[in-house]
Amino acid sequence: MKSISLIQFLIEERRAGHVNAELSLLIEVVARACKRSAVATNKGALGGVLGMAGSADALSMNIQGEAQKKLDVISNEILLEANAWGGHLAACASEEMEDPQPIPDMYPKGNHLLLFDPLDGSSNIDVNISVGTIFSVLRCPDGVVEPKAVDFLQPGTTQLAAGYVVYGPATVLVLTFGHGTHEFTLDREVGSFVLSRRDIKIPEEATEFAINMSNQRHWEAPMQRYIGELLAGKEGPRGKDFNMRWVASMVADVHRIVTRGGVFYYPLDAKIKAQGGKLRIMYEANPMAFIIEQAGGAATTGRERIMSLQPTALHQRVPVFLGSKKEVEVATRYHVAADGAQG
Ligand code: AHG
């Protein structure tokens, strides 16, 4: 089979009218930056990249109040630096930065906004389990020269592109421009991403679910009921057995779903209710929802479609239910019905 590099694929997408030159360059730059993050991640202890950022006395914290790992900081810097000078961006925003980062004055500015979680699943770095990068691309609103946080607050339906890269046994990029979801695998010897699956389709039915079961006692009643029924297996009301997986790196859990189906849930629970959920809408939930929907799956908050939400803050959190369409619909139906019964 003739292999198709990411660059060739982007040229095809330009010819098909799915992307313009600026967006194509943006994706090339992000992919190149992710190759550098893959190299840094793969060096492990030999690269001095494991452990926490800052010092033992003064850990480096991000805006979410989470202690940063060295690789969170390194991957953030790699993405910022790579994207500063190409003229394809108006600004970047990241999980690791409170406010958007403008493009330095000495460089030309473009018409796109880039959001990213530079290193998703960072609790897994030190134990050599897959981590990754998630990104989302929006159009900069017309007439905005210096984008502020408010300019990023666009519903997921307006995303021009979304993707993630998994730094696992293989480095894999999954990408959508709203015309299907496609997978590229990094050929480490050649140094280029090669198309490995075009137009991925997630099975509609699921037999695997991913959830952090240690939060079970804090979940809302419809989630307790729903997962209880999955756990009851063949003997329960669902009449079939479900298997469970939880990597605690969303990129890895989502990649499993993109590969063989299943569902991923990070529902609301009593511990995180005040903050609205665990995962961030702008650079985790929305890009993953776009990728999953383009592969025929569904993505909701348990009540509404994620991509239809109007975000109200750059680091806003939401509950996330995504994956095989029919299964996400069952979980969502239980929540909507419970809300209806409460009046
Ligand atoms: P982060 O970007 O801070 O590494 O967040 C990780 C996320 C997501 O990747 C994963 O699914 C979830 O948090 C793990 O949550 P638990 O700690 O509850 O397992």
Coordinates of C-alpha atoms in Angstrom, one line a residue, residues 42-299:
N42 CA 10.3 9.0 25.3
K43 CA 13.7 10.0 26.9
G44 CA 12.1 9.4 30.3
A45 CA 14.5 9.5 33.2
L46 CA 17.5 9.9 30.8
G47 CA 16.2 13.2 29.6
G48 CA 15.7 14.6 33.2
V49 CA 12.1 15.2 32.3
L50 CA 10.3 13.2 35.0
G51 CA 9.0 14.6 38.2
M52 CA 7.6 17.9 39.3
A53 CA 8.4 21.4 37.9
G54 CA 9.8 24.0 40.4
S55 CA 11.6 23.0 43.6
A56 CA 10.6 20.7 46.5
D57 CA 9.9 23.8 48.6
A58 CA 8.0 25.7 45.9
L59 CA 6.2 23.5 43.4
S60 CA 5.2 25.2 40.2
M61 CA 1.4 25.5 40.0
N62 CA -0.9 26.1 37.0
I63 CA -4.1 28.2 37.0
Q64 CA -6.2 25.1 38.0
G65 CA -4.2 25.0 41.3
E66 CA -2.5 21.7 40.1
A67 CA 1.2 21.1 40.6
Q68 CA 2.9 21.1 37.2
K69 CA 5.1 18.2 36.1
K70 CA 8.3 19.1 34.2
L71 CA 6.8 17.6 31.0
D72 CA 3.7 19.8 31.3
V73 CA 5.9 22.9 31.3
I74 CA 8.3 21.5 28.5
S75 CA 5.4 20.5 26.2
N76 CA 3.7 23.9 26.8
E77 CA 6.9 25.7 25.9
I78 CA 7.5 23.6 22.8
L79 CA 4.0 24.3 21.4
L80 CA 4.2 28.1 22.2
E81 CA 7.6 28.5 20.6
A82 CA 6.7 26.5 17.5
N83 CA 3.5 28.5 16.9
A84 CA 4.9 32.0 17.6
W85 CA 6.5 32.9 14.3
G86 CA 4.7 31.2 11.4
G87 CA 2.1 34.0 10.9
H88 CA -0.8 31.5 11.2
L89 CA -2.1 32.4 14.6
A90 CA -3.7 35.4 16.4
A91 CA -3.1 33.8 19.9
C92 CA -2.8 30.6 21.9
A93 CA -4.4 29.4 25.1
S94 CA -3.4 26.5 27.2
E95 CA -4.3 24.5 30.3
E96 CA -1.0 25.7 31.8
M97 CA -1.6 29.5 31.4
E98 CA -4.2 31.6 33.0
D99 CA -4.6 34.0 30.1
P100 CA -4.2 33.6 26.3
Q101 CA -0.7 34.2 25.0
P102 CA -0.6 36.8 22.2
I103 CA 1.7 36.4 19.2
P104 CA 4.9 38.5 19.8
D105 CA 4.8 41.9 18.0
M106 CA 7.9 41.0 15.9
Y107 CA 6.0 38.3 14.1
P108 CA 3.0 38.5 11.6
K109 CA -0.4 37.5 12.9
G110 CA -2.9 35.1 11.4
N111 CA -6.6 34.4 11.7
H112 CA -6.6 31.4 13.9
L113 CA -6.8 30.7 17.7
L114 CA -5.1 27.6 19.0
L115 CA -6.1 26.0 22.4
F116 CA -4.2 23.0 23.9
D117 CA -3.7 20.7 26.8
P118 CA 0.0 20.3 26.2
L119 CA 0.4 17.1 28.3
D120 CA -2.8 15.3 29.1
G121 CA -2.7 12.5 31.7
S122 CA 0.4 13.9 33.4
S123 CA 0.0 11.8 36.5
N124 CA 1.1 8.9 34.2
I125 CA 4.4 10.4 33.1
D126 CA 6.5 9.1 35.9
V127 CA 5.1 5.5 35.6
N128 CA 5.7 5.2 31.9
I129 CA 2.0 5.1 30.9
S130 CA 0.7 6.8 27.7
V131 CA 0.2 10.6 27.9
G132 CA -0.7 13.0 25.1
T133 CA -1.5 16.4 23.7
I134 CA -5.0 17.7 22.8
F135 CA -5.7 20.7 20.6
S136 CA -8.5 22.7 19.1
V137 CA -8.5 25.4 16.4
L138 CA -11.0 28.3 16.2
R139 CA -11.3 31.3 13.9
C140 CA -10.3 34.6 15.4
P141 CA -13.4 36.8 15.5
D142 CA -13.4 39.4 12.7
G143 CA -11.8 42.7 13.6
V144 CA -10.0 41.4 16.8
V145 CA -6.3 42.2 16.7
E146 CA -5.3 41.3 20.2
P147 CA -7.5 38.3 21.2
K148 CA -8.6 38.1 24.8
A149 CA -10.1 35.1 26.7
V150 CA -13.6 36.2 25.6
D151 CA -12.6 35.8 21.9
F152 CA -11.9 32.1 22.6
L153 CA -15.4 31.4 24.1
Q154 CA -17.0 29.9 21.0
P155 CA -19.1 26.7 21.0
G156 CA -17.4 23.5 19.9
T157 CA -19.5 23.5 16.8
T158 CA -17.4 26.4 15.5
Q159 CA -14.1 24.4 15.7
L160 CA -12.2 24.4 12.4
A161 CA -10.0 21.5 13.5
A162 CA -9.3 19.3 16.5
G163 CA -6.8 16.6 17.3
Y164 CA -4.8 14.7 19.8
V165 CA -1.5 13.0 19.9
V166 CA -0.9 9.9 22.1
Y167 CA 2.7 9.4 23.2
G168 CA 2.4 5.6 23.7
P169 CA 4.1 2.5 22.4
A170 CA 3.6 4.3 19.0
T171 CA 3.1 8.1 18.7
V172 CA -0.2 8.6 17.0
L173 CA -2.0 11.7 15.8
V174 CA -5.8 11.7 15.3
L175 CA -7.2 14.6 13.5
T176 CA -10.5 16.1 12.1
F177 CA -11.4 19.1 10.1
G178 CA -15.1 18.2 10.2
H179 CA -14.8 15.8 7.2
G180 CA -14.2 12.6 9.1
T181 CA -11.6 11.5 11.7
H182 CA -8.2 10.3 10.5
E183 CA -5.3 8.6 12.2
F184 CA -1.5 9.1 11.5
T185 CA 1.3 7.1 13.0
L186 CA 4.7 8.5 13.5
D187 CA 7.4 6.8 11.5
R188 CA 10.3 7.4 13.9
E189 CA 13.0 6.6 11.5
V190 CA 11.7 8.9 8.8
G191 CA 10.4 11.5 11.2
S192 CA 7.0 11.9 9.6
F193 CA 3.4 11.1 10.4
V194 CA 1.9 8.6 8.0
L195 CA -1.8 8.0 7.4
S196 CA -2.7 4.8 9.2
R197 CA -6.6 4.9 9.2
R198 CA -8.8 7.1 7.1
D199 CA -12.4 8.0 8.0
I200 CA -12.5 6.0 11.3
K201 CA -15.9 4.7 12.3
I202 CA -16.6 3.9 16.0
P203 CA -19.0 1.0 16.5
E204 CA -22.4 2.2 17.7
E205 CA -22.7 -0.4 20.4
A206 CA -20.2 -0.6 23.3
T207 CA -19.0 -3.5 25.4
E208 CA -16.3 -1.5 27.3
F209 CA -16.6 1.5 29.6
A210 CA -14.0 3.8 31.1
I211 CA -14.7 5.6 34.4
N212 CA -12.9 6.3 37.6
M213 CA -14.9 3.9 39.9
S214 CA -13.4 5.3 43.0
N215 CA -15.7 8.2 42.7
Q216 CA -18.8 6.0 42.6
R217 CA -20.2 7.0 46.0
H218 CA -20.1 10.7 45.0
W219 CA -22.0 10.3 41.7
E220 CA -25.5 11.5 41.0
A221 CA -28.3 9.0 41.3
P222 CA -28.8 8.4 37.5
M223 CA -25.0 7.7 37.1
Q224 CA -25.2 5.2 40.0
R225 CA -28.1 3.5 38.4
Y226 CA -26.6 3.4 34.9
I227 CA -23.2 2.0 36.0
G228 CA -24.9 -0.4 38.4
E229 CA -26.7 -1.9 35.4
L230 CA -23.5 -2.2 33.4
L231 CA -21.8 -4.0 36.3
A232 CA -24.8 -6.3 36.6
G233 CA -23.8 -7.7 33.2
K234 CA -25.7 -10.6 31.5
E235 CA -27.9 -11.1 34.6
G236 CA -28.9 -7.5 34.8
P237 CA -31.3 -5.3 32.8
R238 CA -28.8 -4.7 30.0
G239 CA -28.5 -8.5 29.3
K240 CA -24.8 -8.4 28.4
D241 CA -21.4 -8.2 30.1
F242 CA -19.3 -5.0 29.9
N243 CA -15.6 -4.9 30.5
M244 CA -13.9 -1.9 32.2
R245 CA -10.7 0.0 31.5
W246 CA -9.3 3.3 33.0
V247 CA -5.9 4.6 32.0
A248 CA -6.4 8.0 33.6
S249 CA -5.0 9.7 30.5
M250 CA -8.0 10.9 28.5
V251 CA -6.0 10.6 25.2
A252 CA -5.3 6.9 25.8
D253 CA -8.9 6.1 26.9
V254 CA -10.3 8.0 23.9
H255 CA -7.8 6.4 21.5
R256 CA -9.0 3.0 22.6
I257 CA -12.6 4.0 21.8
V258 CA -11.5 5.4 18.5
T259 CA -9.9 2.1 17.8
R260 CA -12.4 -0.5 19.0
G261 CA -15.4 1.4 20.4
G262 CA -16.6 1.8 24.0
V263 CA -17.5 4.8 26.2
F264 CA -15.6 7.2 28.4
Y265 CA -17.3 9.0 31.3
Y266 CA -16.1 11.7 33.7
P267 CA -19.5 12.6 35.3
L268 CA -20.4 15.2 37.8
D269 CA -19.9 14.1 41.4
A270 CA -20.4 15.7 44.8
K271 CA -16.6 16.5 45.2
I272 CA -16.4 18.4 41.9
K273 CA -19.9 19.8 41.6
A274 CA -18.9 23.3 42.5
Q275 CA -16.4 23.5 39.7
G276 CA -18.8 22.0 37.1
G277 CA -16.9 18.8 36.3
K278 CA -13.3 17.5 36.0
L279 CA -12.4 18.1 32.4
R280 CA -12.0 21.4 30.6
I281 CA -14.4 22.3 27.8
M282 CA -12.1 24.4 25.6
Y283 CA -9.1 22.2 25.2
E284 CA -10.3 18.7 26.4
A285 CA -14.0 18.2 26.0
N286 CA -14.7 20.1 22.8
P287 CA -11.8 18.8 20.7
M288 CA -12.5 15.2 21.8
A289 CA -16.2 15.7 21.1
F290 CA -15.5 16.9 17.6
I291 CA -13.2 13.9 16.9
I292 CA -15.7 11.4 18.3
E293 CA -18.7 12.9 16.5
Q294 CA -16.8 12.9 13.2
A295 CA -16.1 9.2 13.8
G296 CA -19.9 8.5 14.3
G297 CA -19.9 8.6 18.1
A298 CA -21.6 10.9 20.5
A299 CA -20.4 13.4 23.2

